[in-house]
Amino acid sequence: MSTQEQSAAASTLEGTTHSPDVVVVGAGTAGCYAAATIARDGYDVVVLERKTEDEAGHIACGDALKGADAFPESIPKSHLEPAFTNTGVDHGRFEIPQEDTVLEIPIPGELAVIDRWEYGRRIIDGAENAGADFHYDTVVQNVTQESDGGPVTGVEAVHKGDPRTYEADVVIDAAGSLSVLQDYVDFSNSTFDTNVDYSHFCSAYREIVHVEEPVEWSDALVFKPTERAAGYLWYFPRTETEINAGLGFQMSEEPMKLVDDLKYDLENRAEFDGATVDDKLGAALPTRRPYDSAVHPGYVAIGDAAGHVNPTTGGGIAGAAYAGKYAAEAIIAGLEDGDLGEKALWEYNERVMDHFGARYAALDVYNILSTAVDVDELMGLLAAMPGEKLAEALYSGSTSIGPKLALESLLNSRGHWGTIWNLFQTKRRADELLELYEHYPDHPAALEHWQQRRDELMEAVYETTGADPKY
């Protein structure tokens, strides 16, 4: 056997080693934008994706995109626009069968409904155009790091049965909800948030439904609560005749038959008579506050893997794109300075909290309230609230509730006074939390003191809402 043949045989037995500057695990929105940003700066980036090249980008998603007018420049919006199938949506339609009411709710910002698989292909293509290298059929099985909670140094993976080792200056965890990568890392020497539980996540299932006649609400995102407050149905029109129909349900509740609930509703809506269904998918998504910190020396979590989702709506595409950008820019600065420690990467945490993290933490308070309020009481209250106030609460994390609105709500809510008072008190707690998050610490040494104050505010949230502690 020649020397070259012996070397090839040894490589097959021992596995292949790659040594890029950065390894990104997961080819979703956050991972692709992070990879594209770093690659455009001239660094060697490898994205590991467990799916095949043909299936990559195909994930369960509601397909609704808030913030369609603004995406990071590393993958130009013009490259994504062919995946935007409905740019005519401009409001939410909230159906409340308990009150025989339909609320039309304005939604701030530019909206679109997308073909998520086409969008997924396009962000991968955009990252490849920027210079990122994609390794498909690659499953990460371990994260390597220096001993005693030291810096992360890479990952170990399997590609079609063959072992691969990736040595890198930084590992970016874009592996999605309940990322298994975090189970492999010893975070004892950093402030990386490990207060994560399955109950902070939602199960979701969606189908693509094709109807013969155009739906009347093709300009709206339709929401409908299930019989319990922890779940809701959605109908998002990709086109007038192609609907993304889905259901989300909090994992902390007792299991329910998601598909049967959705099937029952579809069968009892006249607009879906004779409809056909394809592309059935399920997934998990975070319905929690963003991670307190998503950095460890040599390691950064982004997107769903760091809780970067609006906990009241499940929207996470735009936030994930910017999380990828912010993480990438912190990493680039660290690569240039030769410092990828926790303090050097901390600016990423700050930028996330400043952009959307503070709002999402405040919105989580309303999510907590929903677990402690009777469904009929909550629906009666929502039916009494003006649509623009609901929009503020759903997207800004706060809303102005003055004496006039309080009186109007009392008069319109047919006696749900206790629930209204609870909401107004909860709103005060959310405002307090929002203000604290707007003063997120600028270095890791100050995080513990900040967390103590936050946890005191959360105790007040639980006391006000009557909900069981979430964290």
Short mmCIF file of C-alpha atoms in Angstrom, two decimals, residues 133-463:
data_model
loop_
_atom_site.label_atom_id
_atom_site.label_comp_id
_atom_site.label_asym_id
_atom_site.label_seq_id
_atom_site.Cartn_x
_atom_site.Cartn_y
_atom_site.Cartn_z
CA ASP A 133 -19.13 26.39 3.49
CA PHE A 134 -22.03 24.01 4.24
CA HIS A 135 -21.58 20.42 5.39
CA TYR A 136 -24.90 18.55 5.10
CA ASP A 137 -25.85 15.16 6.60
CA THR A 138 -23.70 16.11 9.58
CA VAL A 139 -24.91 15.41 13.12
CA VAL A 140 -23.03 16.94 16.06
CA GLN A 141 -22.49 14.46 18.88
CA ASN A 142 -20.27 16.37 21.27
CA VAL A 143 -18.78 19.78 22.03
CA THR A 144 -15.10 19.88 22.89
CA GLN A 145 -13.66 22.31 25.42
CA GLU A 146 -10.75 22.82 27.74
CA SER A 147 -11.10 21.20 31.15
CA ASP A 148 -12.91 22.66 34.18
CA GLY A 149 -15.39 24.74 32.24
CA GLY A 150 -12.78 26.34 30.00
CA PRO A 151 -13.18 27.72 26.47
CA VAL A 152 -15.03 25.67 23.87
CA THR A 153 -12.66 24.44 21.19
CA GLY A 154 -14.89 22.74 18.61
CA VAL A 155 -17.34 19.92 18.02
CA GLU A 156 -17.33 16.25 17.16
CA ALA A 157 -19.78 15.08 14.52
CA VAL A 158 -20.75 12.21 12.25
CA HIS A 159 -21.20 12.58 8.51
CA LYS A 160 -23.03 9.62 6.97
CA GLY A 161 -21.55 7.32 9.61
CA ASP A 162 -18.02 8.72 9.38
CA PRO A 163 -16.60 10.67 12.36
CA ARG A 164 -15.52 14.26 11.86
CA THR A 165 -13.79 16.67 14.19
CA TYR A 166 -14.12 20.42 13.82
CA GLU A 167 -11.54 22.53 15.63
CA ALA A 168 -12.50 26.21 15.74
CA ASP A 169 -11.94 29.45 17.61
CA VAL A 170 -15.70 29.77 18.16
CA VAL A 171 -18.72 27.47 18.03
CA ILE A 172 -22.02 29.18 17.22
CA ASP A 173 -25.01 27.26 18.54
CA ALA A 174 -27.85 27.82 16.07
CA ALA A 175 -29.26 24.34 16.65
CA GLY A 176 -32.76 25.48 17.60
CA SER A 177 -35.05 25.02 20.58
CA LEU A 178 -33.74 22.86 23.43
CA SER A 179 -30.38 22.66 21.67
CA VAL A 180 -28.56 19.49 22.68
CA LEU A 181 -25.23 21.25 22.27
CA GLN A 182 -25.84 22.99 25.58
CA ASP A 183 -26.01 19.60 27.30
CA TYR A 184 -22.41 18.94 26.25
CA VAL A 185 -20.86 22.16 27.57
CA ASP A 186 -19.63 22.84 31.10
CA PHE A 187 -20.79 26.42 31.72
CA SER A 188 -19.59 26.52 35.35
CA ASN A 189 -17.02 29.26 34.64
CA SER A 190 -19.34 31.65 32.80
CA THR A 191 -22.73 33.31 33.23
CA PHE A 192 -24.31 31.41 30.31
CA ASP A 193 -27.99 30.87 31.16
CA THR A 194 -28.67 27.28 32.19
CA ASN A 195 -32.08 28.02 33.77
CA VAL A 196 -33.83 26.31 30.85
CA ASP A 197 -36.66 23.78 31.11
CA TYR A 198 -38.97 22.03 28.65
CA SER A 199 -41.92 23.92 30.18
CA HIS A 200 -40.48 27.12 28.63
CA PHE A 201 -41.27 25.74 25.18
CA CYS A 202 -44.29 25.19 22.98
CA SER A 203 -45.16 22.28 20.71
CA ALA A 204 -46.26 23.40 17.27
CA TYR A 205 -47.72 21.62 14.26
CA ARG A 206 -48.68 23.00 10.87
CA GLU A 207 -50.07 21.92 7.52
CA ILE A 208 -50.28 23.64 4.15
CA VAL A 209 -53.93 23.69 3.13
CA HIS A 210 -55.09 24.32 -0.44
CA VAL A 211 -58.64 25.62 -1.03
CA GLU A 212 -60.58 26.05 -4.24
CA GLU A 213 -61.99 29.54 -3.60
CA PRO A 214 -60.04 32.56 -2.27
CA VAL A 215 -60.49 33.11 1.47
CA GLU A 216 -62.05 36.42 2.48
CA TRP A 217 -59.31 37.14 5.02
CA SER A 218 -56.27 36.86 2.74
CA ASP A 219 -55.05 40.23 4.09
CA ALA A 220 -54.99 39.04 7.72
CA LEU A 221 -53.18 36.73 10.10
CA VAL A 222 -55.93 34.73 11.80
CA PHE A 223 -55.61 33.61 15.43
CA LYS A 224 -58.10 31.54 17.41
CA PRO A 225 -57.69 30.33 21.00
CA THR A 226 -58.13 26.69 21.90
CA GLU A 227 -60.32 25.74 24.83
CA ARG A 228 -57.37 26.27 27.15
CA ALA A 229 -55.46 29.53 27.36
CA ALA A 230 -52.10 27.89 26.74
CA GLY A 231 -52.90 27.08 23.11
CA TYR A 232 -54.04 28.71 19.90
CA LEU A 233 -54.80 27.94 16.28
CA TRP A 234 -53.51 30.02 13.38
CA TYR A 235 -54.42 30.47 9.73
CA PHE A 236 -51.83 32.44 7.77
CA PRO A 237 -52.56 32.94 4.05
CA ARG A 238 -49.54 32.33 1.84
CA THR A 239 -51.85 33.22 -1.03
CA GLU A 240 -55.62 33.58 -1.34
CA THR A 241 -55.91 29.80 -1.77
CA GLU A 242 -52.86 28.40 0.06
CA ILE A 243 -53.06 28.61 3.84
CA ASN A 244 -50.55 27.75 6.53
CA ALA A 245 -52.82 26.23 9.19
CA GLY A 246 -51.31 25.33 12.53
CA LEU A 247 -51.62 24.94 16.26
CA GLY A 248 -49.28 25.71 19.14
CA PHE A 249 -49.59 24.39 22.68
CA GLN A 250 -47.54 25.01 25.82
CA MET A 251 -45.46 21.99 26.85
CA SER A 252 -46.16 22.69 30.52
CA GLU A 253 -49.80 21.64 30.03
CA GLU A 254 -51.07 18.08 29.87
CA PRO A 255 -50.67 16.56 26.39
CA MET A 256 -53.42 17.12 23.90
CA LYS A 257 -54.01 15.77 20.40
CA LEU A 258 -52.74 18.70 18.40
CA VAL A 259 -53.59 17.32 14.98
CA ASP A 260 -57.12 16.34 16.01
CA ASP A 261 -57.82 19.83 17.37
CA LEU A 262 -56.68 21.40 14.14
CA LYS A 263 -58.51 18.83 12.03
CA TYR A 264 -61.76 19.48 13.89
CA ASP A 265 -61.54 23.22 13.32
CA LEU A 266 -60.68 22.82 9.66
CA GLU A 267 -63.65 20.51 9.13
CA ASN A 268 -66.01 23.07 10.68
CA ARG A 269 -64.89 26.12 8.68
CA ALA A 270 -66.86 26.61 5.47
CA GLU A 271 -63.88 28.12 3.61
CA PHE A 272 -62.00 24.81 3.93
CA ASP A 273 -64.73 22.62 2.48
CA GLY A 274 -63.08 20.28 -0.05
CA ALA A 275 -59.58 21.45 0.84
CA THR A 276 -56.47 19.32 0.32
CA VAL A 277 -53.57 19.15 2.73
CA ASP A 278 -49.85 18.55 2.27
CA ASP A 279 -46.46 19.27 3.87
CA LYS A 280 -47.26 18.32 7.48
CA LEU A 281 -44.57 19.25 9.99
CA GLY A 282 -44.12 19.71 13.75
CA ALA A 283 -41.54 21.49 15.88
CA ALA A 284 -40.80 23.11 19.25
CA LEU A 285 -40.28 26.81 19.86
CA PRO A 286 -39.42 28.89 22.91
CA THR A 287 -42.18 30.81 24.69
CA ARG A 288 -39.92 32.31 27.32
CA ARG A 289 -37.71 35.28 28.02
CA PRO A 290 -34.37 35.48 26.15
CA TYR A 291 -31.40 33.86 27.84
CA ASP A 292 -29.88 36.12 30.49
CA SER A 293 -26.55 35.47 28.80
CA ALA A 294 -25.89 33.45 25.67
CA VAL A 295 -22.07 33.60 25.66
CA HIS A 296 -19.28 31.43 27.06
CA PRO A 297 -15.60 31.61 26.07
CA GLY A 298 -15.50 30.27 22.50
CA TYR A 299 -19.26 29.64 22.38
CA VAL A 300 -22.34 31.71 21.46
CA ALA A 301 -26.01 30.66 21.24
CA ILE A 302 -28.34 32.48 18.84
CA GLY A 303 -31.95 32.40 17.65
CA ASP A 304 -34.24 29.73 19.09
CA ALA A 305 -31.24 28.23 20.90
CA ALA A 306 -31.11 31.42 23.02
CA GLY A 307 -34.85 32.05 23.40
CA HIS A 308 -35.01 34.79 20.74
CA VAL A 309 -38.74 34.45 19.97
CA ASN A 310 -41.69 36.69 20.80
CA PRO A 311 -43.29 34.58 23.56
CA THR A 312 -46.83 35.78 22.83
CA THR A 313 -46.90 35.27 19.05
CA GLY A 314 -44.12 32.76 18.35
CA GLY A 315 -42.55 35.10 15.79
CA GLY A 316 -38.79 34.69 15.58
CA ILE A 317 -37.42 35.11 12.04
CA ALA A 318 -36.38 38.77 12.16
CA GLY A 319 -35.01 38.48 15.70
CA ALA A 320 -32.97 35.42 14.72
CA ALA A 321 -31.48 37.25 11.73
CA TYR A 322 -30.32 40.13 13.91
CA ALA A 323 -29.10 37.83 16.67
CA GLY A 324 -26.92 36.14 14.04
CA LYS A 325 -25.60 39.51 12.90
CA TYR A 326 -24.86 40.76 16.43
CA ALA A 327 -23.14 37.52 17.44
CA ALA A 328 -21.08 37.51 14.25
CA GLU A 329 -19.90 41.09 14.72
CA ALA A 330 -18.84 40.39 18.31
CA ILE A 331 -16.97 37.31 17.11
CA ILE A 332 -15.25 39.21 14.31
CA ALA A 333 -14.02 41.79 16.82
CA GLY A 334 -12.80 38.96 19.04
CA LEU A 335 -10.98 37.23 16.19
CA GLU A 336 -9.27 40.50 15.30
CA ASP A 337 -8.23 41.12 18.92
CA GLY A 338 -7.34 37.52 19.68
CA ASP A 339 -9.83 37.50 22.58
CA LEU A 340 -12.96 35.37 22.47
CA GLY A 341 -13.64 35.26 26.19
CA GLU A 342 -16.96 35.94 27.85
CA LYS A 343 -16.29 39.63 28.43
CA ALA A 344 -15.13 40.14 24.83
CA LEU A 345 -18.35 38.56 23.49
CA TRP A 346 -20.63 40.35 25.97
CA GLU A 347 -21.62 43.15 23.59
CA TYR A 348 -23.70 40.59 21.72
CA ASN A 349 -25.91 40.12 24.80
CA GLU A 350 -26.29 43.88 25.16
CA ARG A 351 -27.32 44.42 21.54
CA VAL A 352 -29.91 41.63 21.69
CA MET A 353 -31.47 43.06 24.85
CA ASP A 354 -31.46 46.57 23.40
CA HIS A 355 -33.06 45.53 20.09
CA PHE A 356 -35.74 43.04 21.15
CA GLY A 357 -34.75 41.10 24.27
CA ALA A 358 -36.18 43.60 26.76
CA ARG A 359 -39.53 43.65 24.95
CA TYR A 360 -39.68 39.86 24.82
CA ALA A 361 -38.96 39.59 28.56
CA ALA A 362 -41.82 41.99 29.30
CA LEU A 363 -44.15 40.11 26.94
CA ASP A 364 -43.38 36.90 28.81
CA VAL A 365 -45.23 38.38 31.79
CA TYR A 366 -48.49 38.25 29.81
CA ASN A 367 -47.68 34.68 28.82
CA ILE A 368 -47.34 33.86 32.52
CA LEU A 369 -50.66 35.56 33.26
CA SER A 370 -52.43 33.41 30.64
CA THR A 371 -51.51 30.23 32.53
CA ALA A 372 -53.34 31.42 35.65
CA VAL A 373 -56.51 32.95 34.21
CA ASP A 374 -59.70 31.12 33.27
CA VAL A 375 -60.01 30.96 29.49
CA ASP A 376 -63.52 32.38 29.35
CA GLU A 377 -62.53 35.20 31.68
CA LEU A 378 -59.50 36.01 29.53
CA MET A 379 -61.46 35.91 26.28
CA GLY A 380 -64.11 38.18 27.74
CA LEU A 381 -61.46 40.67 28.71
CA LEU A 382 -59.76 40.57 25.30
CA ALA A 383 -63.10 41.14 23.60
CA ALA A 384 -63.51 44.31 25.69
CA MET A 385 -60.10 45.73 24.81
CA PRO A 386 -59.57 48.07 21.83
CA GLY A 387 -57.62 46.41 19.02
CA GLU A 388 -54.80 48.96 19.05
CA LYS A 389 -54.20 48.32 22.77
CA LEU A 390 -53.99 44.58 22.16
CA ALA A 391 -51.49 45.24 19.37
CA GLU A 392 -49.33 47.29 21.73
CA ALA A 393 -49.44 44.57 24.36
CA LEU A 394 -48.61 41.81 21.85
CA TYR A 395 -45.67 43.55 20.21
CA SER A 396 -44.23 46.31 22.40
CA GLY A 397 -44.33 44.58 25.78
CA SER A 398 -46.39 47.39 27.29
CA THR A 399 -49.49 49.43 26.64
CA SER A 400 -50.97 52.57 28.14
CA ILE A 401 -53.97 51.71 30.30
CA GLY A 402 -55.45 54.86 31.79
CA PRO A 403 -58.63 55.46 33.81
CA LYS A 404 -60.72 56.02 30.67
CA LEU A 405 -59.74 52.71 29.12
CA ALA A 406 -60.20 50.97 32.46
CA LEU A 407 -63.75 52.30 32.76
CA GLU A 408 -64.57 51.39 29.15
CA SER A 409 -63.21 47.88 29.66
CA LEU A 410 -65.23 47.45 32.85
CA LEU A 411 -68.40 48.52 31.07
CA ASN A 412 -67.76 46.31 28.04
CA SER A 413 -66.54 43.19 29.84
CA ARG A 414 -69.84 42.22 31.44
CA GLY A 415 -68.47 41.79 34.93
CA HIS A 416 -64.96 40.35 34.40
CA TRP A 417 -63.75 42.95 36.86
CA GLY A 418 -61.34 40.73 38.76
CA THR A 419 -59.57 39.74 35.57
CA ILE A 420 -59.35 43.36 34.43
CA TRP A 421 -57.81 44.41 37.73
CA ASN A 422 -55.37 41.51 37.43
CA LEU A 423 -54.39 42.64 33.93
CA PHE A 424 -53.82 46.23 35.00
CA GLN A 425 -51.64 45.09 37.90
CA THR A 426 -49.78 42.70 35.60
CA LYS A 427 -49.18 45.56 33.20
CA ARG A 428 -47.41 47.46 36.00
CA ARG A 429 -45.19 44.45 36.66
CA ALA A 430 -44.37 44.18 32.93
CA ASP A 431 -43.43 47.87 32.81
CA GLU A 432 -41.10 47.43 35.79
CA LEU A 433 -39.45 44.45 34.17
CA LEU A 434 -39.09 46.28 30.84
CA GLU A 435 -37.34 49.17 32.56
CA LEU A 436 -34.90 46.81 34.29
CA TYR A 437 -34.07 45.02 31.03
CA GLU A 438 -33.44 48.38 29.40
CA HIS A 439 -30.60 48.72 31.95
CA TYR A 440 -29.06 45.33 31.21
CA PRO A 441 -25.47 45.20 32.55
CA ASP A 442 -22.55 46.10 30.31
CA HIS A 443 -20.19 43.41 31.64
CA PRO A 444 -20.63 39.88 33.04
CA ALA A 445 -19.46 40.74 36.56
CA ALA A 446 -22.58 42.88 37.05
CA LEU A 447 -25.05 40.21 35.88
CA GLU A 448 -25.59 38.52 39.25
CA HIS A 449 -26.71 41.73 40.94
CA TRP A 450 -29.01 42.51 37.99
CA GLN A 451 -30.48 39.00 38.15
CA GLN A 452 -31.26 39.41 41.85
CA ARG A 453 -33.31 42.52 41.11
CA ARG A 454 -35.00 40.78 38.15
CA ASP A 455 -35.90 37.77 40.28
CA GLU A 456 -37.46 40.07 42.89
CA LEU A 457 -39.60 41.58 40.14
CA MET A 458 -40.55 38.10 38.94
CA GLU A 459 -41.72 37.19 42.45
CA ALA A 460 -44.04 40.20 42.22
CA VAL A 461 -45.25 38.91 38.83
CA TYR A 462 -46.16 35.52 40.30
CA GLU A 463 -47.87 37.14 43.27
#
